Amino acid sequence: MAPIKIALVGIGKIARDQHIPALAASQDYELVAAVTRHTGPEGIPSFRTIEEMLAAKIEVDAVSLCTPPVGRYALARTAIAAGLHVMLEKPPAASVTEVEDLADAARRRGVSLYTTWHTRAAPAIEPARNWVADRNLRDVVITWREDVKKWHPGQAWIWEPGGLGVFDPGINALSAITRIMPNHLHLTDAELFFPSNRAAPIAAHLTMSDANGTPVRAEFDWREQGSERWDIDIVTDCGRLALSKGGARLAIGGDVQVDGGAIDAEYPGLYARFAELVRNGESEVDLAPFRLVADAFMLGRRTIVEPFVE
């Protein structure tokens, strides 16, 4: 098949670290353009807006949006209206309703829309999902602790309304657990910790449950300066499952079943899935992780903590 001609919109850290290498390694795509306010990748034309790219008559089939979530809705609507397939970096937009409207617009226009959750493509996620499918879950504990200064240096947008704060990484954990658990989760309690000088939380404690009453507790924290952790521990009637390294490593009863090491396969997996959707004329819009975040902001208690200093 001819490669899908794709443009990257937003050339920041995640685009350079993950999207560009994944596209370069894929035979499914040809990267033909970039839309960015900064320096674009070498060897392809760059434009400041999608409208400028379209006016230049560049042959494009699809766009991958890597911009911050606030403002992404308008970009996606422009691309969909132009008949382009759209892939959305996580979180897919600034609100659940924005994504629902995009899904409706894509359906009417006959193009594919893909809300990506890169942690779901980690090597241990599907084995974990398969293992718990036939077991009774008794307890789930999620620990997601990392250093915001390391992963988001100088990125002011993450602290603004719509930037999600600690839920920017925390939604990765929620995307994993909503994929692994066989039943839907709902939020029962939340406490969000806001620095006194920021509009988004730096930490969060969530309590959730499924229809069977399985307790699920999550701790997200951006203040970790020691050993970072991206862990999910699940106790079942047949033993304990431990996911670590953000879904790259799986141990059952202490025996390692999967040890993917680095998670370099996540973004190639996302782009392979997007190619399938485009070629089959399908969309994939899963908002389960995003709804839990929205519920946390709606129901969560707000606790003010010390100011965040970059």
C-alpha atoms as a printed R data frame, in Angstrom:
    type eleno elety resid chain resno       x       y      z
1   ATOM     1    CA   MET     A     1   0.000   0.000  0.000
2   ATOM     2    CA   ALA     A     2   1.067   3.575 -0.580
3   ATOM     3    CA   PRO     A     3   2.276   5.269  2.602
4   ATOM     4    CA   ILE     A     4  -0.083   7.611  4.424
5   ATOM     5    CA   LYS     A     5   1.105  11.187  3.936
6   ATOM     6    CA   ILE     A     6   1.069  12.717  7.390
7   ATOM     7    CA   ALA     A     7   1.816  16.116  8.915
8   ATOM     8    CA   LEU     A     8   2.886  16.697 12.517
9   ATOM     9    CA   VAL     A     9   1.225  19.611 14.258
10  ATOM    10    CA   GLY     A    10   3.219  20.918 17.228
11  ATOM    11    CA   ILE     A    11   6.943  20.204 17.247
12  ATOM    12    CA   GLY     A    12   7.832  20.130 20.923
13  ATOM    13    CA   LYS     A    13   9.510  17.657 23.242
14  ATOM    14    CA   ILE     A    14   7.059  14.782 22.766
15  ATOM    15    CA   ALA     A    15   7.105  15.166 18.983
16  ATOM    16    CA   ARG     A    16  10.899  15.081 18.826
17  ATOM    17    CA   ASP     A    17  11.317  12.344 21.437
18  ATOM    18    CA   GLN     A    18   8.584   9.969 20.236
19  ATOM    19    CA   HIS     A    19   6.542  10.930 17.181
20  ATOM    20    CA   ILE     A    20   9.308  11.761 14.722
21  ATOM    21    CA   PRO     A    21  11.371   8.614 15.483
22  ATOM    22    CA   ALA     A    22   8.245   6.419 15.299
23  ATOM    23    CA   LEU     A    23   7.278   7.837 11.913
24  ATOM    24    CA   ALA     A    24  10.829   7.545 10.581
25  ATOM    25    CA   ALA     A    25  10.855   3.833 11.461
26  ATOM    26    CA   SER     A    26   7.440   3.081  9.947
27  ATOM    27    CA   GLN     A    27   6.730   1.983  6.388
28  ATOM    28    CA   ASP     A    28   3.096   3.035  6.815
29  ATOM    29    CA   TYR     A    29   3.828   6.759  6.680
30  ATOM    30    CA   GLU     A    30   5.595   9.532  4.844
31  ATOM    31    CA   LEU     A    31   6.139  12.649  6.960
32  ATOM    32    CA   VAL     A    32   5.435  15.431  4.471
33  ATOM    33    CA   ALA     A    33   4.968  18.599  6.547
34  ATOM    34    CA   ALA     A    34   5.060  20.180  9.982
35  ATOM    35    CA   VAL     A    35   2.912  22.873 11.547
36  ATOM    36    CA   THR     A    36   4.815  24.659 14.281
37  ATOM    37    CA   ARG     A    37   5.775  28.019 15.722
38  ATOM    38    CA   HIS     A    38   9.260  26.681 16.310
39  ATOM    39    CA   THR     A    39  11.895  25.040 14.146
40  ATOM    40    CA   GLY     A    40  10.453  22.118 12.202
41  ATOM    41    CA   PRO     A    41  12.127  18.832 11.293
42  ATOM    42    CA   GLU     A    42  14.758  19.044  8.586
43  ATOM    43    CA   GLY     A    43  13.878  18.047  5.057
44  ATOM    44    CA   ILE     A    44  10.163  18.863  5.097
45  ATOM    45    CA   PRO     A    45   8.255  22.144  4.722
46  ATOM    46    CA   SER     A    46   7.021  23.855  7.879
47  ATOM    47    CA   PHE     A    47   4.000  26.114  8.267
48  ATOM    48    CA   ARG     A    48   2.689  28.244 11.109
49  ATOM    49    CA   THR     A    49  -0.918  27.091 10.743
50  ATOM    50    CA   ILE     A    50  -2.889  24.219  9.254
51  ATOM    51    CA   GLU     A    51  -4.578  26.735  6.983
52  ATOM    52    CA   GLU     A    52  -1.193  27.784  5.580
53  ATOM    53    CA   MET     A    53  -0.317  24.142  4.942
54  ATOM    54    CA   LEU     A    54  -3.608  23.536  3.137
55  ATOM    55    CA   ALA     A    55  -3.186  26.712  1.056
56  ATOM    56    CA   ALA     A    56   0.252  25.476 -0.067
57  ATOM    57    CA   LYS     A    57  -1.437  22.465 -1.696
58  ATOM    58    CA   ILE     A    58   0.801  19.994  0.131
59  ATOM    59    CA   GLU     A    59  -0.563  16.491 -0.432
60  ATOM    60    CA   VAL     A    60  -1.590  15.369  3.063
61  ATOM    61    CA   ASP     A    61  -3.834  12.500  4.170
62  ATOM    62    CA   ALA     A    62  -3.642  12.850  7.939
63  ATOM    63    CA   VAL     A    63  -2.364  14.959 10.807
64  ATOM    64    CA   SER     A    64  -1.020  13.992 14.211
65  ATOM    65    CA   LEU     A    65  -1.667  16.668 16.826
66  ATOM    66    CA   CYS     A    66   1.092  16.981 19.439
67  ATOM    67    CA   THR     A    67   0.194  20.428 20.757
68  ATOM    68    CA   PRO     A    68  -0.879  21.124 24.357
69  ATOM    69    CA   PRO     A    69  -4.525  20.112 24.890
70  ATOM    70    CA   VAL     A    70  -5.879  23.661 25.174
71  ATOM    71    CA   GLY     A    71  -6.414  24.859 21.618
72  ATOM    72    CA   ARG     A    72  -6.232  21.405 20.081
73  ATOM    73    CA   TYR     A    73  -9.978  21.284 19.455
74  ATOM    74    CA   ALA     A    74  -9.865  24.104 16.890
75  ATOM    75    CA   LEU     A    75  -6.883  22.507 15.133
76  ATOM    76    CA   ALA     A    76  -8.662  19.166 14.922
77  ATOM    77    CA   ARG     A    77 -11.870  20.737 13.636
78  ATOM    78    CA   THR     A    78  -9.912  22.504 10.894
79  ATOM    79    CA   ALA     A    79  -8.205  19.267  9.869
80  ATOM    80    CA   ILE     A    80 -11.439  17.258  9.906
81  ATOM    81    CA   ALA     A    81 -13.248  19.891  7.848
82  ATOM    82    CA   ALA     A    82 -10.443  19.600  5.276
83  ATOM    83    CA   GLY     A    83 -11.007  15.842  5.047
84  ATOM    84    CA   LEU     A    84  -7.890  14.841  6.975
85  ATOM    85    CA   HIS     A    85  -7.668  11.892  9.343
86  ATOM    86    CA   VAL     A    86  -6.682  12.992 12.868
87  ATOM    87    CA   MET     A    87  -4.570  11.369 15.569
88  ATOM    88    CA   LEU     A    88  -4.613  13.034 18.993
89  ATOM    89    CA   GLU     A    89  -1.813  12.919 21.555
90  ATOM    90    CA   LYS     A    90  -3.011  12.364 25.108
91  ATOM    91    CA   PRO     A    91  -4.959  13.943 26.716
92  ATOM    92    CA   PRO     A    92  -6.982  14.310 23.534
93  ATOM    93    CA   ALA     A    93  -8.309  17.840 24.183
94  ATOM    94    CA   ALA     A    94  -9.080  20.263 26.980
95  ATOM    95    CA   SER     A    95 -12.448  18.683 27.818
96  ATOM    96    CA   VAL     A    96 -14.520  15.557 27.297
97  ATOM    97    CA   THR     A    97 -17.185  17.486 25.370
98  ATOM    98    CA   GLU     A    98 -14.603  18.776 22.899
99  ATOM    99    CA   VAL     A    99 -13.599  15.221 22.003
100 ATOM   100    CA   GLU     A   100 -17.216  14.104 21.734
101 ATOM   101    CA   ASP     A   101 -17.843  16.904 19.251
102 ATOM   102    CA   LEU     A   102 -14.710  15.952 17.273
103 ATOM   103    CA   ALA     A   103 -15.887  12.339 17.101
104 ATOM   104    CA   ASP     A   104 -19.223  13.495 15.726
105 ATOM   105    CA   ALA     A   105 -17.535  15.798 13.198
106 ATOM   106    CA   ALA     A   106 -15.193  13.027 12.028
107 ATOM   107    CA   ARG     A   107 -18.102  10.652 11.617
108 ATOM   108    CA   ARG     A   108 -20.032  13.161  9.496
109 ATOM   109    CA   ARG     A   109 -16.970  13.994  7.384
110 ATOM   110    CA   GLY     A   110 -16.035  10.338  6.879
111 ATOM   111    CA   VAL     A   111 -12.518  10.545  8.322
112 ATOM   112    CA   SER     A   112 -10.770   8.611 11.092
113 ATOM   113    CA   LEU     A   113 -10.263  10.020 14.589
114 ATOM   114    CA   TYR     A   114  -7.919   8.286 17.018
115 ATOM   115    CA   THR     A   115  -7.561   9.232 20.688
116 ATOM   116    CA   THR     A   116  -4.232   7.702 21.681
117 ATOM   117    CA   TRP     A   117  -3.248   6.382 25.099
118 ATOM   118    CA   HIS     A   118   0.411   5.479 24.762
119 ATOM   119    CA   THR     A   119   0.700   3.564 28.042
120 ATOM   120    CA   ARG     A   120  -1.839   1.042 26.735
121 ATOM   121    CA   ALA     A   121   0.745   0.118 24.093
122 ATOM   122    CA   ALA     A   122   3.348  -0.794 26.733
123 ATOM   123    CA   PRO     A   123   4.380  -4.464 26.445
124 ATOM   124    CA   ALA     A   124   2.889  -5.729 29.727
125 ATOM   125    CA   ILE     A   125  -0.575  -4.151 29.488
126 ATOM   126    CA   GLU     A   126  -2.303  -6.767 27.326
127 ATOM   127    CA   PRO     A   127  -0.764  -9.737 29.211
128 ATOM   128    CA   ALA     A   128  -1.993  -8.153 32.450
129 ATOM   129    CA   ARG     A   129  -5.471  -7.651 30.990
130 ATOM   130    CA   ASN     A   130  -5.617 -11.267 29.863
131 ATOM   131    CA   TRP     A   131  -4.441 -12.613 33.237
132 ATOM   132    CA   VAL     A   132  -7.019 -10.733 35.350
133 ATOM   133    CA   ALA     A   133  -9.921 -11.446 32.972
134 ATOM   134    CA   ASP     A   134 -10.894 -14.731 34.654
135 ATOM   135    CA   ARG     A   135 -10.002 -13.813 38.222
136 ATOM   136    CA   ASN     A   136 -11.747 -12.083 41.100
137 ATOM   137    CA   LEU     A   137 -10.072  -8.790 41.911
138 ATOM   138    CA   ARG     A   138  -9.750  -7.885 45.579
139 ATOM   139    CA   ASP     A   139  -7.616  -4.752 45.717
140 ATOM   140    CA   VAL     A   140  -5.849  -2.387 43.290
141 ATOM   141    CA   VAL     A   141  -3.197   0.177 44.218
142 ATOM   142    CA   ILE     A   142  -1.722   2.616 41.676
143 ATOM   143    CA   THR     A   143   1.422   4.625 42.452
144 ATOM   144    CA   TRP     A   144   2.567   7.157 39.856
145 ATOM   145    CA   ARG     A   145   5.339   9.397 41.217
146 ATOM   146    CA   GLU     A   146   7.738  11.415 39.084
147 ATOM   147    CA   ASP     A   147   9.706  14.660 38.983
148 ATOM   148    CA   VAL     A   148   7.874  17.349 37.003
149 ATOM   149    CA   LYS     A   149  11.077  19.372 36.639
150 ATOM   150    CA   LYS     A   150  12.689  16.467 34.818
151 ATOM   151    CA   TRP     A   151   9.841  15.610 32.452
152 ATOM   152    CA   HIS     A   152   8.237  19.023 31.849
153 ATOM   153    CA   PRO     A   153  10.968  21.655 32.261
154 ATOM   154    CA   GLY     A   154   9.650  25.148 31.677
155 ATOM   155    CA   GLN     A   155   6.325  23.955 30.256
156 ATOM   156    CA   ALA     A   156   3.995  26.567 31.722
157 ATOM   157    CA   TRP     A   157   0.914  25.236 29.909
158 ATOM   158    CA   ILE     A   158   0.677  22.166 32.152
159 ATOM   159    CA   TRP     A   159  -0.047  24.409 35.158
160 ATOM   160    CA   GLU     A   160  -2.813  26.359 33.437
161 ATOM   161    CA   PRO     A   161  -6.538  25.429 33.368
162 ATOM   162    CA   GLY     A   162  -6.887  22.619 30.855
163 ATOM   163    CA   GLY     A   163  -3.241  21.612 31.228
164 ATOM   164    CA   LEU     A   164  -4.291  18.975 33.833
165 ATOM   165    CA   GLY     A   165  -1.265  19.331 36.105
166 ATOM   166    CA   VAL     A   166  -0.308  15.986 37.645
167 ATOM   167    CA   PHE     A   167  -3.074  14.318 35.651
168 ATOM   168    CA   ASP     A   168  -0.937  14.793 32.542
169 ATOM   169    CA   PRO     A   169   1.087  11.730 33.654
170 ATOM   170    CA   GLY     A   170  -1.665  10.407 35.936
171 ATOM   171    CA   ILE     A   171  -3.992   9.891 32.996
172 ATOM   172    CA   ASN     A   172  -1.434   7.372 31.706
173 ATOM   173    CA   ALA     A   173  -2.085   5.256 34.795
174 ATOM   174    CA   LEU     A   174  -5.826   5.659 34.327
175 ATOM   175    CA   SER     A   175  -5.534   4.630 30.681
176 ATOM   176    CA   ALA     A   176  -3.697   1.484 31.777
177 ATOM   177    CA   ILE     A   177  -6.091   0.460 34.542
178 ATOM   178    CA   THR     A   178  -9.226   1.137 32.475
179 ATOM   179    CA   ARG     A   179  -7.782  -1.156 29.821
180 ATOM   180    CA   ILE     A   180  -6.742  -3.895 32.261
181 ATOM   181    CA   MET     A   181  -9.814  -4.147 34.487
182 ATOM   182    CA   PRO     A   182 -12.749  -6.072 33.015
183 ATOM   183    CA   ASN     A   183 -15.397  -3.732 34.490
184 ATOM   184    CA   HIS     A   184 -15.896   0.018 34.269
185 ATOM   185    CA   LEU     A   185 -14.446   2.187 37.020
186 ATOM   186    CA   HIS     A   186 -16.181   5.055 38.744
187 ATOM   187    CA   LEU     A   187 -14.722   7.653 41.094
188 ATOM   188    CA   THR     A   188 -15.896   7.648 44.717
189 ATOM   189    CA   ASP     A   189 -13.524  10.176 46.313
190 ATOM   190    CA   ALA     A   190 -10.643  12.470 45.393
191 ATOM   191    CA   GLU     A   191  -8.284  14.985 46.964
192 ATOM   192    CA   LEU     A   192  -6.336  17.316 44.703
193 ATOM   193    CA   PHE     A   193  -3.261  19.176 45.950
194 ATOM   194    CA   PHE     A   194  -2.750  22.602 44.342
195 ATOM   195    CA   PRO     A   195   0.404  24.686 44.810
196 ATOM   196    CA   SER     A   196  -0.606  28.102 46.062
197 ATOM   197    CA   ASN     A   197   0.850  29.701 42.926
198 ATOM   198    CA   ARG     A   198  -0.547  27.304 40.310
199 ATOM   199    CA   ALA     A   199  -3.971  26.636 38.746
200 ATOM   200    CA   ALA     A   200  -3.476  22.881 38.342
201 ATOM   201    CA   PRO     A   201  -2.725  20.151 40.911
202 ATOM   202    CA   ILE     A   202   0.754  18.864 41.667
203 ATOM   203    CA   ALA     A   203  -0.570  15.707 43.368
204 ATOM   204    CA   ALA     A   204  -3.812  13.754 43.662
205 ATOM   205    CA   HIS     A   205  -5.271  10.887 45.687
206 ATOM   206    CA   LEU     A   206  -8.162   9.060 44.025
207 ATOM   207    CA   THR     A   207 -10.492   6.366 45.314
208 ATOM   208    CA   MET     A   208 -12.387   4.370 42.716
209 ATOM   209    CA   SER     A   209 -14.443   1.210 42.444
210 ATOM   210    CA   ASP     A   210 -15.998  -1.066 39.846
211 ATOM   211    CA   ALA     A   211 -19.454  -2.649 39.730
212 ATOM   212    CA   ASN     A   212 -18.218  -5.511 41.933
213 ATOM   213    CA   GLY     A   213 -17.024  -3.129 44.620
214 ATOM   214    CA   THR     A   214 -13.310  -3.701 43.969
215 ATOM   215    CA   PRO     A   215 -11.390  -0.935 45.762
216 ATOM   216    CA   VAL     A   216  -8.974   0.970 43.509
217 ATOM   217    CA   ARG     A   217  -6.700   3.606 45.035
218 ATOM   218    CA   ALA     A   218  -4.395   5.870 43.044
219 ATOM   219    CA   GLU     A   219  -1.643   8.223 44.190
220 ATOM   220    CA   PHE     A   220  -0.236  10.666 41.640
221 ATOM   221    CA   ASP     A   221   2.613  12.969 42.670
222 ATOM   222    CA   TRP     A   222   4.893  15.263 40.696
223 ATOM   223    CA   ARG     A   223   7.189  16.075 43.612
224 ATOM   224    CA   GLU     A   224   9.285  12.901 43.548
225 ATOM   225    CA   GLN     A   225  12.997  13.666 43.654
226 ATOM   226    CA   GLY     A   226  14.254  10.192 44.458
227 ATOM   227    CA   SER     A   227  13.166   6.907 42.937
228 ATOM   228    CA   GLU     A   228  10.384   7.542 40.432
229 ATOM   229    CA   ARG     A   229   7.599   4.964 40.265
230 ATOM   230    CA   TRP     A   230   4.967   3.986 37.729
231 ATOM   231    CA   ASP     A   231   3.380   0.945 39.406
232 ATOM   232    CA   ILE     A   232   0.047  -0.891 39.468
233 ATOM   233    CA   ASP     A   233  -0.452  -3.689 42.024
234 ATOM   234    CA   ILE     A   234  -3.509  -5.950 41.731
235 ATOM   235    CA   VAL     A   235  -4.455  -8.539 44.339
236 ATOM   236    CA   THR     A   236  -6.732 -11.336 43.094
237 ATOM   237    CA   ASP     A   237  -8.111 -14.592 44.414
238 ATOM   238    CA   CYS     A   238  -5.287 -16.345 42.546
239 ATOM   239    CA   GLY     A   239  -2.357 -14.224 43.586
240 ATOM   240    CA   ARG     A   240  -0.786 -10.827 43.043
241 ATOM   241    CA   LEU     A   241  -0.007  -9.074 39.780
242 ATOM   242    CA   ALA     A   242   2.582  -6.282 39.762
243 ATOM   243    CA   LEU     A   243   3.051  -3.889 36.860
244 ATOM   244    CA   SER     A   244   6.017  -1.544 36.983
245 ATOM   245    CA   LYS     A   245   8.043   0.785 34.763
246 ATOM   246    CA   GLY     A   246   4.852   2.242 33.361
247 ATOM   247    CA   GLY     A   247   3.625  -1.072 32.000
248 ATOM   248    CA   ALA     A   248   6.947  -2.349 30.659
249 ATOM   249    CA   ARG     A   249   7.396  -5.015 33.363
250 ATOM   250    CA   LEU     A   250   4.926  -7.612 34.663
251 ATOM   251    CA   ALA     A   251   5.395  -9.984 37.582
252 ATOM   252    CA   ILE     A   252   2.828 -12.509 38.819
253 ATOM   253    CA   GLY     A   253   3.344 -13.986 42.248
254 ATOM   254    CA   GLY     A   254   6.850 -12.524 42.161
255 ATOM   255    CA   ASP     A   255   7.765 -14.281 38.907
256 ATOM   256    CA   VAL     A   256   8.614 -11.931 36.051
257 ATOM   257    CA   GLN     A   257   6.460 -12.658 33.002
258 ATOM   258    CA   VAL     A   258   7.285  -9.633 30.838
259 ATOM   259    CA   ASP     A   259  10.278  -7.343 31.067
260 ATOM   260    CA   GLY     A   260  10.147  -4.984 28.155
261 ATOM   261    CA   GLY     A   261  12.788  -2.678 29.605
262 ATOM   262    CA   ALA     A   262  12.401   0.594 27.727
263 ATOM   263    CA   ILE     A   263   8.982   1.517 26.355
264 ATOM   264    CA   ASP     A   264  10.192   2.401 22.869
265 ATOM   265    CA   ALA     A   265   7.455   0.289 21.276
266 ATOM   266    CA   GLU     A   266   4.593   2.463 22.510
267 ATOM   267    CA   TYR     A   267   4.522   5.120 19.798
268 ATOM   268    CA   PRO     A   268   5.299   2.745 16.909
269 ATOM   269    CA   GLY     A   269   2.341   0.719 18.169
270 ATOM   270    CA   LEU     A   270   0.099   3.792 18.197
271 ATOM   271    CA   TYR     A   271   1.027   4.708 14.649
272 ATOM   272    CA   ALA     A   272   0.499   1.131 13.457
273 ATOM   273    CA   ARG     A   273  -2.990   1.234 14.959
274 ATOM   274    CA   PHE     A   274  -3.731   4.613 13.355
275 ATOM   275    CA   ALA     A   275  -2.725   3.229  9.958
276 ATOM   276    CA   GLU     A   276  -5.193   0.351 10.466
277 ATOM   277    CA   LEU     A   277  -7.980   2.756 11.341
278 ATOM   278    CA   VAL     A   278  -7.316   5.009  8.359
279 ATOM   279    CA   ARG     A   279  -7.180   2.120  5.892
280 ATOM   280    CA   ASN     A   280 -10.309   0.516  7.325
281 ATOM   281    CA   GLY     A   281 -12.268   3.762  7.475
282 ATOM   282    CA   GLU     A   282 -12.706   3.494 11.259
283 ATOM   283    CA   SER     A   283 -12.256   5.653 14.347
284 ATOM   284    CA   GLU     A   284 -11.240   4.792 17.903
285 ATOM   285    CA   VAL     A   285 -12.374   7.222 20.583
286 ATOM   286    CA   ASP     A   286 -12.072   5.932 24.161
287 ATOM   287    CA   LEU     A   287 -12.728   8.567 26.799
288 ATOM   288    CA   ALA     A   288 -12.766   6.354 29.917
289 ATOM   289    CA   PRO     A   289  -9.483   7.741 31.365
290 ATOM   290    CA   PHE     A   290 -10.479  11.322 30.560
291 ATOM   291    CA   ARG     A   291 -13.882  10.973 32.236
292 ATOM   292    CA   LEU     A   292 -12.226   9.848 35.475
293 ATOM   293    CA   VAL     A   293 -10.026  12.947 35.402
294 ATOM   294    CA   ALA     A   294 -13.051  15.148 34.763
295 ATOM   295    CA   ASP     A   295 -14.865  13.498 37.678
296 ATOM   296    CA   ALA     A   296 -11.843  14.080 39.924
297 ATOM   297    CA   PHE     A   297 -11.922  17.814 39.190
298 ATOM   298    CA   MET     A   298 -15.689  17.876 39.704
299 ATOM   299    CA   LEU     A   299 -15.842  15.867 42.929
300 ATOM   300    CA   GLY     A   300 -12.370  16.287 44.412
301 ATOM   301    CA   ARG     A   301 -11.559  18.217 47.554
302 ATOM   302    CA   ARG     A   302  -9.003  20.992 46.991
303 ATOM   303    CA   THR     A   303  -6.011  21.239 49.323
304 ATOM   304    CA   ILE     A   304  -3.505  24.103 48.998
305 ATOM   305    CA   VAL     A   305   0.174  23.223 49.416
306 ATOM   306    CA   GLU     A   306   3.466  25.119 49.224
307 ATOM   307    CA   PRO     A   307   4.233  27.087 46.036
308 ATOM   308    CA   PHE     A   308   5.878  25.321 43.128
309 ATOM   309    CA   VAL     A   309   9.275  26.765 42.218
310 ATOM   310    CA   GLU     A   310  10.642  25.888 38.774
